[in-house]
Coordinates of C-alpha atoms in Angstrom, one line a residue:
Chain A
M1 CA 100.2 91.1 107.0
S2 CA 101.4 87.6 106.9
T3 CA 102.0 85.8 103.7
F4 CA 103.6 82.5 102.8
G5 CA 106.3 83.1 100.5
E6 CA 104.6 84.3 97.4
Y7 CA 101.3 82.9 98.5
G8 CA 98.4 84.5 100.6
G9 CA 97.5 88.1 100.6
R10 CA 94.5 90.1 100.6
Y11 CA 92.8 90.2 97.2
V12 CA 89.4 91.5 98.4
P13 CA 87.4 94.6 97.7
E14 CA 88.3 97.6 99.6
T15 CA 85.3 97.4 101.8
L16 CA 86.6 94.4 103.7
I17 CA 90.3 95.9 104.3
P18 CA 89.4 97.8 107.3
A19 CA 87.5 94.6 108.8
L20 CA 90.6 92.5 108.0
D21 CA 92.9 95.0 109.7
E22 CA 90.5 95.0 112.7
L23 CA 90.5 91.3 112.8
E24 CA 94.3 91.1 112.7
R25 CA 94.6 93.5 115.6
G26 CA 92.0 91.5 117.5
W27 CA 93.6 88.3 116.8
R28 CA 97.1 89.4 117.9
E29 CA 95.6 91.1 121.1
A30 CA 93.8 87.9 121.9
C31 CA 96.9 85.7 121.4
E32 CA 98.7 88.0 123.9
D33 CA 95.8 87.7 126.3
D34 CA 95.9 85.0 129.0
S35 CA 92.2 85.2 129.4
F36 CA 91.5 84.4 125.7
R37 CA 93.8 81.4 126.0
T38 CA 92.3 80.2 129.1
E39 CA 88.8 80.5 127.9
L40 CA 89.6 78.7 124.8
H41 CA 91.3 75.9 126.5
E42 CA 88.5 75.4 129.0
L43 CA 86.0 75.2 126.0
L44 CA 88.2 72.7 124.2
T45 CA 88.4 70.5 127.2
T46 CA 85.1 70.8 128.8
Y47 CA 82.8 71.4 125.9
A48 CA 84.6 70.0 122.7
G49 CA 86.2 67.0 124.4
R50 CA 89.9 67.5 124.0
P51 CA 92.4 65.9 123.9
T52 CA 91.2 63.5 121.4
P53 CA 92.6 59.9 121.6
L54 CA 95.3 58.2 119.3
T55 CA 94.0 54.8 118.2
L56 CA 96.2 52.0 116.9
A57 CA 94.5 50.7 113.7
E58 CA 96.1 47.1 113.8
R59 CA 93.6 45.4 111.6
F60 CA 93.1 47.9 109.0
A61 CA 96.7 47.8 107.8
P62 CA 98.5 44.4 109.1
G63 CA 102.2 44.9 109.1
K64 CA 102.1 48.5 109.8
R65 CA 101.4 50.6 112.9
I66 CA 99.1 53.2 111.7
Y67 CA 97.7 55.5 114.5
L68 CA 94.6 57.4 113.9
K69 CA 94.3 61.0 115.6
R70 CA 90.5 60.7 116.4
E71 CA 89.1 64.0 115.5
D72 CA 86.0 62.2 114.7
L73 CA 85.5 61.9 118.4
L74 CA 85.4 65.6 118.9
H75 CA 82.0 67.3 119.6
T76 CA 80.1 67.7 116.4
G77 CA 82.2 64.9 114.8
A78 CA 85.0 66.7 113.2
H79 CA 88.1 68.9 113.6
K80 CA 86.1 72.0 112.6
L81 CA 85.1 72.8 116.0
N82 CA 88.4 73.6 117.1
N83 CA 88.4 76.6 114.7
A84 CA 84.9 77.4 115.2
L85 CA 85.3 77.8 119.0
G86 CA 88.4 80.0 118.7
Q87 CA 86.8 82.3 116.2
A88 CA 83.6 82.6 118.0
V89 CA 85.3 83.7 121.2
L90 CA 87.4 86.1 118.9
A91 CA 84.1 87.5 117.3
R92 CA 82.7 88.2 120.8
R93 CA 85.9 90.1 121.8
L94 CA 85.3 92.1 118.5
G95 CA 81.8 92.9 119.5
K96 CA 80.2 91.1 116.5
H97 CA 76.9 89.4 117.2
R98 CA 76.2 87.9 113.8
I99 CA 78.2 85.0 112.2
V100 CA 78.3 84.0 108.5
A101 CA 80.0 80.9 107.3
E102 CA 80.3 78.8 104.3
T103 CA 80.1 75.0 104.3
G104 CA 80.8 72.2 101.9
A105 CA 80.3 68.8 103.8
G106 CA 78.4 70.7 106.3
Q107 CA 80.9 69.9 109.2
H108 CA 82.0 73.5 109.4
G109 CA 78.5 74.7 109.1
V110 CA 77.5 72.4 112.0
A111 CA 80.5 73.4 114.1
T112 CA 79.7 77.1 113.4
A113 CA 75.9 76.6 114.2
T114 CA 77.0 74.7 117.4
V115 CA 79.3 77.6 118.7
C116 CA 76.7 80.2 117.7
A117 CA 74.0 78.3 119.8
R118 CA 76.6 78.2 122.6
F119 CA 77.3 81.9 122.6
G120 CA 73.9 83.3 121.6
L121 CA 75.0 84.6 118.2
E122 CA 73.0 84.9 115.1
C123 CA 74.1 82.3 112.5
V124 CA 73.8 82.3 108.6
V125 CA 75.4 79.5 106.8
Y126 CA 75.8 79.4 102.9
M127 CA 75.7 76.0 101.4
G128 CA 75.6 74.8 97.8
E129 CA 72.3 73.1 96.7
E130 CA 74.5 70.0 95.7
D131 CA 76.0 69.6 98.9
M132 CA 72.6 70.1 100.6
R133 CA 71.5 67.1 98.7
R134 CA 74.6 65.2 99.5
Q135 CA 74.8 66.2 103.1
Q136 CA 71.2 66.4 104.2
P137 CA 71.6 65.1 107.9
N138 CA 73.9 68.1 108.5
V139 CA 71.5 70.5 106.8
E140 CA 68.9 69.2 109.5
R141 CA 71.3 69.5 112.4
M142 CA 72.1 73.2 111.4
G143 CA 68.5 74.0 111.4
L144 CA 68.0 72.3 114.8
L145 CA 70.8 74.3 116.2
G146 CA 69.0 77.6 115.1
A147 CA 71.2 78.5 112.2
E148 CA 69.7 79.8 108.8
V149 CA 71.0 77.7 106.1
R150 CA 70.9 79.7 102.9
P151 CA 71.1 77.6 99.7
V152 CA 73.3 78.7 96.8
D153 CA 71.9 77.8 93.5
F154 CA 74.3 78.9 90.9
G155 CA 77.7 77.9 89.3
T156 CA 79.0 74.6 90.9
K157 CA 76.3 74.9 93.7
T158 CA 79.1 73.5 96.0
L159 CA 81.7 74.9 98.5
K160 CA 83.2 77.4 96.0
E161 CA 80.1 79.3 95.3
A162 CA 79.0 79.0 98.9
T163 CA 82.3 80.8 99.9
S164 CA 81.8 83.5 97.4
E165 CA 78.3 84.2 98.8
A166 CA 79.5 84.1 102.4
I167 CA 82.1 86.8 101.5
R168 CA 79.4 88.8 99.6
D169 CA 77.3 88.8 102.9
W170 CA 80.2 89.8 104.9
I171 CA 80.9 92.6 102.6
T172 CA 77.3 93.9 102.9
N173 CA 77.0 93.4 106.6
V174 CA 80.6 94.0 107.8
S175 CA 79.9 96.3 110.5
T176 CA 78.0 93.7 112.6
T177 CA 79.2 90.5 111.2
H178 CA 82.2 88.2 111.6
Y179 CA 83.0 85.9 108.8
L180 CA 83.8 82.5 110.4
I181 CA 85.8 81.0 107.6
G182 CA 86.0 77.1 107.8
S183 CA 89.5 76.4 106.4
C184 CA 93.1 77.8 106.1
V185 CA 92.0 79.7 103.1
G186 CA 90.9 83.3 102.5
P187 CA 92.5 86.8 102.9
A188 CA 95.1 87.4 105.5
P189 CA 95.0 86.9 108.5
Y190 CA 92.4 84.0 108.1
P191 CA 94.9 81.3 107.0
E192 CA 97.1 82.0 109.9
I193 CA 94.3 82.3 112.4
V194 CA 92.7 78.9 111.3
R195 CA 96.1 77.2 111.3
N196 CA 96.8 78.3 114.8
L197 CA 93.5 77.2 116.2
Q198 CA 93.9 73.8 114.4
R199 CA 97.5 73.1 115.5
V200 CA 96.3 71.7 118.8
I201 CA 95.6 68.5 116.7
G202 CA 99.3 68.1 115.8
G203 CA 100.6 69.2 119.3
E204 CA 98.5 66.5 121.0
A205 CA 99.3 63.9 118.5
R206 CA 103.0 64.5 118.8
E207 CA 103.0 64.0 122.6
Q208 CA 100.6 61.0 122.3
I209 CA 102.6 59.1 119.6
L210 CA 105.8 59.7 121.7
A211 CA 104.0 58.3 124.8
A212 CA 102.8 55.3 122.9
E213 CA 105.8 54.4 120.8
G214 CA 108.6 56.2 122.2
R215 CA 109.6 57.7 118.7
L216 CA 108.1 60.0 116.1
P217 CA 106.0 58.7 113.2
E218 CA 107.9 58.2 109.8
V219 CA 104.9 59.8 108.0
V220 CA 102.0 62.0 109.0
V221 CA 99.1 61.7 106.4
A222 CA 96.0 63.9 106.2
C223 CA 93.5 64.8 103.6
V224 CA 93.6 68.2 102.0
G225 CA 90.6 70.2 100.6
G226 CA 91.1 73.8 102.0
G227 CA 93.7 72.0 104.3
S228 CA 92.8 73.0 107.8
N229 CA 93.2 69.5 109.4
A230 CA 96.3 68.8 107.4
I231 CA 97.8 72.1 108.5
G232 CA 96.9 71.5 112.0
I233 CA 98.4 68.0 112.3
F234 CA 101.5 69.0 110.2
Y235 CA 102.2 71.9 112.5
G236 CA 103.1 69.5 115.3
F237 CA 105.8 67.9 113.3
L238 CA 107.1 70.8 111.1
E239 CA 110.4 71.1 112.9
D240 CA 110.9 67.4 112.9
E241 CA 112.8 67.1 109.6
N242 CA 112.8 63.3 109.5
V243 CA 109.0 63.2 109.6
R244 CA 107.5 63.1 106.1
L245 CA 104.5 65.2 105.9
V246 CA 101.9 63.9 103.2
G247 CA 98.7 65.6 102.1
V248 CA 96.1 63.8 100.2
E249 CA 93.8 65.6 97.8
A250 CA 90.8 64.2 96.0
A251 CA 92.0 63.1 92.4
G252 CA 89.3 65.4 90.9
A253 CA 90.2 68.3 93.1
A254 CA 93.9 68.3 93.3
S255 CA 94.6 72.1 93.6
L256 CA 98.2 71.4 94.7
G257 CA 98.8 68.5 92.3
S258 CA 97.5 69.9 89.1
G259 CA 96.7 73.6 89.9
R260 CA 98.4 76.8 89.0
A261 CA 99.1 80.1 90.7
A262 CA 95.7 81.9 90.9
V263 CA 93.7 84.2 93.0
L264 CA 90.4 82.8 94.7
H265 CA 88.5 83.9 97.7
G266 CA 91.0 86.6 98.6
A267 CA 94.3 84.8 98.5
R268 CA 96.9 83.9 95.9
S269 CA 97.6 80.1 96.0
S270 CA 97.6 77.0 93.8
V271 CA 94.3 76.8 92.3
L272 CA 92.5 74.7 89.6
A273 CA 92.3 77.3 87.1
D274 CA 92.6 77.8 83.3
E275 CA 95.4 79.7 81.6
D276 CA 93.3 82.7 81.7
G277 CA 92.9 82.6 85.6
Q278 CA 89.3 81.4 85.4
I279 CA 88.6 78.9 88.2
E280 CA 87.7 75.5 87.2
D281 CA 85.3 73.0 88.7
A282 CA 86.5 70.4 91.0
H283 CA 85.0 67.0 91.4
S284 CA 84.9 64.7 94.5
I285 CA 82.5 62.3 96.0
S286 CA 83.6 64.2 99.2
A287 CA 81.9 67.5 99.6
G288 CA 84.7 68.6 101.9
L289 CA 87.4 68.1 99.5
D290 CA 85.3 69.3 96.5
Y291 CA 87.1 72.7 96.2
P292 CA 89.3 74.1 93.5
G293 CA 91.6 76.1 96.0
V294 CA 93.6 75.2 98.9
G295 CA 95.3 77.1 101.7
P296 CA 98.2 79.3 100.7
E297 CA 100.5 77.8 103.3
H298 CA 100.1 74.4 101.7
A299 CA 101.4 75.8 98.3
F300 CA 104.4 77.3 100.2
L301 CA 105.1 73.8 102.0
R302 CA 104.8 72.1 98.5
D303 CA 107.2 74.5 96.9
S304 CA 109.6 74.3 99.8
G305 CA 109.5 70.6 99.6
R306 CA 108.7 70.4 103.4
A307 CA 105.4 68.6 102.7
E308 CA 104.5 66.4 99.6
Y309 CA 101.0 66.0 98.1
T310 CA 99.4 63.2 96.4
V311 CA 95.9 62.1 95.5
A312 CA 93.2 59.3 96.1
T313 CA 90.3 58.6 93.8
D314 CA 86.6 58.3 94.8
E315 CA 86.9 54.5 94.5
E316 CA 89.9 54.3 96.7
A317 CA 88.4 56.6 99.3
L318 CA 85.2 54.5 99.3
A319 CA 87.2 51.2 99.7
A320 CA 89.0 52.8 102.6
F321 CA 85.7 54.0 104.2
R322 CA 84.3 50.6 104.0
D323 CA 87.5 48.8 105.2
L324 CA 87.9 51.0 108.3
A325 CA 84.5 50.3 109.2
R326 CA 84.8 46.6 108.9
T327 CA 88.3 46.2 110.4
E328 CA 88.3 48.9 113.2
G329 CA 84.6 49.5 114.0
I330 CA 85.2 53.2 112.9
V331 CA 83.2 55.0 110.2
P332 CA 85.4 57.7 109.0
A333 CA 84.2 60.7 106.9
L334 CA 84.9 60.5 103.2
E335 CA 87.4 63.3 103.4
P336 CA 89.9 61.4 105.7
A337 CA 89.1 58.2 103.9
H338 CA 91.3 59.6 101.2
A339 CA 94.1 60.1 103.7
L340 CA 93.6 56.3 104.9
A341 CA 93.5 55.0 101.3
R342 CA 97.2 56.5 100.8
A343 CA 98.4 55.6 104.3
R344 CA 98.0 51.9 103.8
D345 CA 100.2 51.9 100.6
I346 CA 102.9 54.3 101.9
D347 CA 106.2 52.8 102.1
A348 CA 106.7 53.2 105.9
E349 CA 105.8 51.2 109.0
L350 CA 104.8 53.9 111.7
I351 CA 102.3 56.3 110.3
L352 CA 100.1 58.9 111.9
V353 CA 96.8 59.6 110.1
G354 CA 94.6 62.5 110.7
L355 CA 91.0 61.1 111.2
S356 CA 89.4 64.4 110.7
G357 CA 85.8 63.5 111.0
R358 CA 83.3 60.7 111.4
G359 CA 81.3 59.4 108.4
D360 CA 77.6 59.5 109.6
K361 CA 77.0 62.4 107.2
D362 CA 78.2 60.3 104.3
L363 CA 76.3 57.1 104.8
A364 CA 73.6 57.7 102.3
E365 CA 76.0 58.9 99.5
A366 CA 78.7 56.2 100.3
L367 CA 76.5 53.2 100.7
A368 CA 74.7 54.0 97.3
R369 CA 78.0 54.1 95.6
L370 CA 79.2 50.9 97.4
A371 CA 76.1 48.9 96.6
Chain B
M1 CA 79.3 119.1 83.8
K2 CA 79.1 115.8 85.5
T3 CA 80.7 112.6 84.3
L4 CA 78.5 109.6 83.4
V5 CA 80.4 106.4 83.4
I6 CA 78.5 103.3 82.0
Y7 CA 79.7 99.8 82.7
L8 CA 79.2 97.0 80.2
M9 CA 80.3 93.4 80.1
A10 CA 82.8 92.5 77.4
E11 CA 80.9 90.3 74.8
P12 CA 80.8 90.3 71.0
E13 CA 78.1 92.9 70.7
T14 CA 79.7 95.2 73.1
P15 CA 81.5 97.7 70.7
E16 CA 78.1 98.6 69.1
L17 CA 76.6 98.8 72.7
A18 CA 79.3 101.1 74.0
R19 CA 78.8 103.4 71.0
A20 CA 75.1 103.5 71.8
A21 CA 75.9 104.5 75.3
V22 CA 78.1 107.2 74.2
E23 CA 75.4 108.4 71.7
G24 CA 73.0 108.5 74.9
G25 CA 75.5 110.7 76.7
A26 CA 78.1 108.4 78.5
D27 CA 81.4 110.1 79.0
V28 CA 83.4 107.0 79.9
V29 CA 82.8 103.2 79.2
E30 CA 84.1 100.5 81.7
L31 CA 84.4 97.1 80.0
G32 CA 83.9 94.2 82.5
F33 CA 86.4 91.4 81.7
P34 CA 84.3 88.4 83.4
F35 CA 85.8 86.3 86.1
S36 CA 84.3 83.1 87.3
D37 CA 84.2 84.2 91.0
P38 CA 83.4 87.9 91.1
L39 CA 83.4 88.7 94.9
A40 CA 82.5 92.5 94.5
D41 CA 79.5 91.8 92.2
G42 CA 75.8 91.1 92.8
P43 CA 73.6 88.8 90.8
V44 CA 73.2 91.0 87.6
I45 CA 77.0 91.3 86.9
R46 CA 77.8 87.8 88.3
R47 CA 75.1 86.3 85.7
A48 CA 76.5 88.6 82.9
A49 CA 80.0 87.3 83.6
E50 CA 78.8 83.7 83.8
R51 CA 77.1 84.2 80.4
A52 CA 80.2 86.0 78.9
L53 CA 82.5 83.1 79.9
A54 CA 80.1 80.6 78.5
R55 CA 80.5 82.5 75.2
G56 CA 84.1 82.1 75.5
M57 CA 85.1 85.6 76.6
R58 CA 88.6 84.9 78.1
T59 CA 91.2 87.6 78.2
Q60 CA 92.3 87.7 74.6
A61 CA 88.7 87.8 73.4
C62 CA 87.9 90.8 75.8
L63 CA 91.0 92.6 74.6
D64 CA 89.8 92.1 70.9
V65 CA 86.4 93.6 72.0
L66 CA 88.4 96.5 73.7
A67 CA 90.3 97.1 70.4
R68 CA 87.1 97.1 68.2
T69 CA 85.5 99.5 70.9
R70 CA 88.4 101.7 70.6
E71 CA 88.0 101.8 66.8
L72 CA 84.4 102.8 67.1
L73 CA 85.1 105.3 69.9
P74 CA 88.4 107.0 69.3
E75 CA 87.9 109.6 71.9
T76 CA 86.1 107.9 74.8
P77 CA 88.0 106.9 77.9
L78 CA 87.7 103.0 78.0
I79 CA 88.5 101.2 81.2
P80 CA 88.6 97.5 81.8
M81 CA 87.3 96.5 85.1
T82 CA 88.1 92.9 86.3
Y83 CA 89.7 90.8 89.1
A84 CA 93.2 90.0 90.1
S85 CA 93.2 86.2 88.9
L86 CA 93.1 87.4 85.4
L87 CA 96.2 89.7 85.8
E88 CA 98.0 86.9 87.7
A89 CA 97.5 84.6 84.8
R90 CA 98.5 86.8 82.2
G91 CA 101.2 88.4 84.0
W92 CA 100.6 91.7 85.8
E93 CA 102.6 94.0 83.6
K94 CA 101.8 92.2 80.5
F95 CA 98.0 92.5 81.2
A96 CA 98.2 96.2 81.7
S97 CA 100.4 96.7 78.6
D98 CA 98.1 94.5 76.5
A99 CA 95.2 96.5 77.7
A100 CA 96.8 99.7 76.9
A101 CA 97.8 98.6 73.4
A102 CA 94.2 97.6 72.8
G103 CA 93.0 101.1 73.7
A104 CA 92.6 101.1 77.4
T105 CA 92.7 104.4 79.1
S106 CA 93.2 103.0 82.7
L107 CA 92.2 99.9 84.7
I108 CA 90.1 98.8 87.6
V109 CA 90.8 95.6 89.6
A110 CA 88.0 95.2 91.9
D111 CA 90.0 92.9 94.4
L112 CA 93.3 94.7 94.4
P113 CA 93.0 97.3 97.1
A114 CA 95.2 100.5 97.4
G115 CA 98.5 99.8 98.8
D116 CA 99.0 96.6 96.9
R117 CA 101.1 96.7 93.8
P118 CA 101.3 100.4 93.7
D119 CA 103.2 100.1 90.3
L120 CA 100.1 99.0 88.5
R121 CA 98.5 102.2 87.7
R122 CA 94.7 102.0 88.0
I123 CA 91.7 103.6 89.4
Q124 CA 91.3 102.9 93.1
L125 CA 88.1 102.3 95.0
V126 CA 87.2 103.6 98.4
A127 CA 84.2 102.6 100.5
P128 CA 82.3 103.8 103.5
T129 CA 84.3 101.5 105.6
S130 CA 87.7 102.9 104.4
T131 CA 89.7 104.8 107.1
D132 CA 90.8 108.4 106.2
E133 CA 94.3 107.0 105.9
R134 CA 93.2 104.6 103.3
I135 CA 91.3 107.1 101.5
R136 CA 94.5 109.5 101.3
L137 CA 96.5 106.4 100.1
A138 CA 93.9 105.5 97.5
G139 CA 93.8 109.3 96.4
E140 CA 97.7 109.3 95.9
E141 CA 97.7 106.0 94.1
T142 CA 94.8 106.3 91.8
D143 CA 94.9 107.1 88.1
G144 CA 92.9 110.1 87.4
W145 CA 89.7 109.7 89.6
L146 CA 88.5 108.0 92.6
Y147 CA 85.7 105.3 92.5
L148 CA 83.5 105.9 95.6
V149 CA 81.7 102.7 96.4
T150 CA 78.5 104.2 97.9
V151 CA 77.5 101.2 100.1
A152 CA 79.1 98.5 102.0
G153 CA 77.9 95.7 99.6
T154 CA 78.2 94.3 96.2
T155 CA 77.3 95.8 92.9
G156 CA 73.5 96.1 92.0
A157 CA 70.6 98.3 92.0
R158 CA 69.1 99.5 95.2
D159 CA 65.9 101.3 96.1
D160 CA 67.4 104.4 97.4
L161 CA 70.8 106.2 97.2
S162 CA 73.1 105.1 100.1
P163 CA 73.0 107.6 103.0
A164 CA 76.6 106.7 103.6
L165 CA 77.7 108.7 100.4
A166 CA 77.6 112.0 101.8
S167 CA 80.1 111.4 104.5
L168 CA 82.1 109.5 102.2
V169 CA 82.4 112.3 99.8
E170 CA 83.2 114.8 102.7
R171 CA 86.1 112.5 103.8
A172 CA 87.3 112.0 100.3
R173 CA 87.3 115.7 99.5
A174 CA 89.4 116.3 102.6
A175 CA 92.0 113.8 101.7
T176 CA 92.4 114.3 97.9
G177 CA 91.8 116.8 95.2
V178 CA 91.1 114.2 92.4
P179 CA 87.5 113.9 90.9
L180 CA 85.2 111.6 92.7
Y181 CA 82.7 109.4 90.8
A182 CA 80.2 107.3 92.8
G183 CA 79.0 103.9 91.9
F184 CA 77.4 100.6 93.3
G185 CA 73.6 100.9 93.7
I186 CA 72.9 103.7 91.3
S187 CA 70.3 102.9 88.9
T188 CA 67.6 105.5 88.4
P189 CA 67.8 109.2 87.0
D190 CA 66.9 110.4 90.4
H191 CA 69.8 108.4 92.1
A192 CA 72.2 109.7 89.5
R193 CA 71.1 113.3 90.1
A194 CA 71.2 113.0 93.8
A195 CA 74.7 111.4 93.9
A196 CA 76.1 113.9 91.3
E197 CA 75.0 116.7 93.5
L198 CA 77.6 115.5 95.9
T199 CA 80.3 114.1 93.4
D200 CA 81.9 114.8 90.1
G201 CA 80.1 112.0 88.4
V202 CA 78.5 108.5 88.6
V203 CA 79.0 104.9 87.5
V204 CA 76.1 102.9 86.5
G205 CA 76.6 99.2 86.1
S206 CA 73.9 96.5 86.8
R207 CA 70.9 98.6 85.4
A208 CA 72.9 99.5 82.4
L209 CA 73.6 95.8 81.7
L210 CA 69.9 95.0 81.9
A211 CA 69.0 97.9 79.4
A212 CA 71.9 96.5 77.2
E213 CA 70.3 93.1 77.2
E214 CA 67.3 94.8 75.4
G215 CA 69.6 96.1 72.7
A216 CA 71.5 99.3 71.6
D217 CA 68.2 101.4 71.4
A218 CA 67.1 100.6 74.8
L219 CA 70.6 101.3 76.3
R220 CA 70.9 104.6 74.5
D221 CA 67.5 105.7 75.7
Y222 CA 68.3 104.6 79.3
V223 CA 71.8 106.3 79.3
A224 CA 70.1 109.5 77.8
S225 CA 67.6 109.5 80.7
L226 CA 70.6 109.5 83.2
R227 CA 72.3 112.2 81.1
T228 CA 69.3 114.4 81.3
A229 CA 68.9 114.0 84.9
L230 CA 72.7 114.8 85.5
D231 CA 72.4 118.0 83.2
S232 CA 69.1 119.2 84.7

């Protein structure tokens, strides 16, 4: 079982342990299997739209060379599809015909509903009522795609409770069901699976920026909620010791910045928790960052010093959201708007930013706040 | 004689409720130390945990309730049942030693499966999905008895006793000689009797919490109805 230093692990009820063992075996076999890799590559190119381009954002940050890795141009509008496609192919190999997932901003729910439609799998998505309100267009998209969206009406009514309910569903239906987790969180082997399915972002971006600039970026910046787009883009540059890796959390959901070691959703990580280990509420305008936990590998990268983590406030993210739209004609999701906000004041010239998704889903919320 | 285990959430009234449960015929009392995100629990225990946390039932308050319960019930095995995050926060060994000092007989950690932290003596759970190998491991590591989770699912009352229990008992008997108590989904005297025909005892949680919400008398009567069924 893979852990990340002292983080990760499998803190789940016994019922799930055999399923996690089966998943780990199935994943390792798939990774060794050329037909799995070929099928996934084919789907990523002909269905998802990879490779995504790199765009130089000259007007957004005059005096800097900020490149945007355009995961917003991926089918369904966010990087989440990379992971959903890979796990759906894996679920079919494991003989599972029912998929459950959690969603916060709705991007992972849409990606999951999409791959389930593509493969003819039954799809149930748990979503907090507060997030359903904030991200109504995505709720409607999931319905159109044939998924059942189950509202979660207790606790914070956001991603934390949606994740707990998805795991409870999985415990109850484990023989027929694959849990298609949306970020690099959860019990082992999920953080590793999701990271390896997202590292295509960083792999492409490294080649693209070398082709464009003939050198590596000084800094790679990405937003961090659970942390899957960040880990995916960071992995392309992990061995390049001179490239700074900067993760940007929402100021009210800074699991890495102000959290402590705790256990949430099956893994030990850095979590917003009180001194008794009770999980605290996160707050962010961005539903995708509004989560008190973070992937265990980010906690490890923070402690090792390889990556650094900072925050952006709701207001800073909103300003970057508006400015990117007006200067580049690109409406980012509120999640990567946090990364954009920090990228423009980082003391470096050549910067790569993970533009993890597009902002259509956020228009109502953002325009109301900007008015 | 079959063992009857009753689960109660740790709250200020719990020592008196635990005494009522024992008067009704409970042999063992589990004390839930609430956690904000209880993955193994269905709606009744989850809501009880939310309520207890809203009333300030953090770890030290739960230990105080445990100590007061121990004063009222000097002979009854008392077993805190909780989640890993509480132990992580307090320190794994310190949590266990503080619980023992407050009168705990053993410990159940719902999200710490067998094989992980074997030095932490606790009652292990096995489920219908557990492999024979894992049942054997849990039997070796467990502290006194083995908790058989009767269903793939979370805690909470169900209409019928799980059909998965019989084969789980058969596999567990083959793997270990420790007593087997069945829980999750057992709520009526009929369930309790049927489960106890296969096992050495039963654990009742969610339905006991609902009875406890109506007060000590209601809980005592409810536990007595289970006791009668087990003894008939």
